[in-house]
Amino acid sequence: MQYSRSSYLSLPSKAGVYRFLDASNIVLYVGKANDLKARVSSYFTSKDLGDKTRVLVSQIKKIKITIVESELEALLLEAFYI
């Protein structure tokens, strides 16, 4: 599933893998989460981001997610995408 940067609050609270993409659909970052909504939201709401992460977040235009059944499956899928 694909979401715009501004729709991160509508992500499901399920386990999965997220991919941040820039305006050219180039993958900037791949991560896994037990709760996609909570994890992805943290990038946009935290005031304690480091400089490198702040630059990354400023370039995100799209978020692609893949929902999985377990944390282990998320770990394996994350490794596959990387």
Short mmCIF file of C-alpha atoms in Angstrom, two decimals, residues 4 7 12 14 21-22 26-27 29 38 42-48 52-54 57 64 66 71-73 76-77 82:
data_model
loop_
_atom_site.label_atom_id
_atom_site.label_comp_id
_atom_site.label_asym_id
_atom_site.label_seq_id
_atom_site.Cartn_x
_atom_site.Cartn_y
_atom_site.Cartn_z
CA SER A 4 1.46 10.26 0.96
CA SER A 7 -1.30 10.63 5.55
CA PRO A 12 -2.56 0.68 10.33
CA LYS A 14 -0.03 -3.65 12.48
CA LEU A 21 10.45 7.30 -1.06
CA ASP A 22 11.44 10.67 -2.48
CA ILE A 26 13.73 6.36 -5.07
CA VAL A 27 13.79 4.42 -1.81
CA TYR A 29 14.98 4.18 3.83
CA ALA A 38 3.42 4.36 15.85
CA SER A 42 7.60 9.00 15.33
CA TYR A 43 9.64 10.32 12.40
CA PHE A 44 7.20 13.17 11.87
CA THR A 45 6.35 14.04 15.47
CA SER A 46 9.61 13.62 17.41
CA LYS A 47 11.53 16.75 18.31
CA ASP A 48 14.66 14.73 19.11
CA LYS A 52 20.84 13.08 9.43
CA THR A 53 17.31 11.86 10.21
CA ARG A 54 15.89 15.38 9.89
CA VAL A 57 12.43 13.15 6.76
CA LYS A 64 4.97 2.32 1.02
CA THR A 66 3.71 -4.12 3.50
CA GLU A 71 7.73 -9.39 13.80
CA LEU A 72 9.90 -12.21 12.44
CA GLU A 73 8.26 -11.94 9.04
CA LEU A 76 12.92 -11.12 6.99
CA LEU A 77 11.07 -8.83 4.57
CA ILE A 82 17.63 -3.90 1.87
#
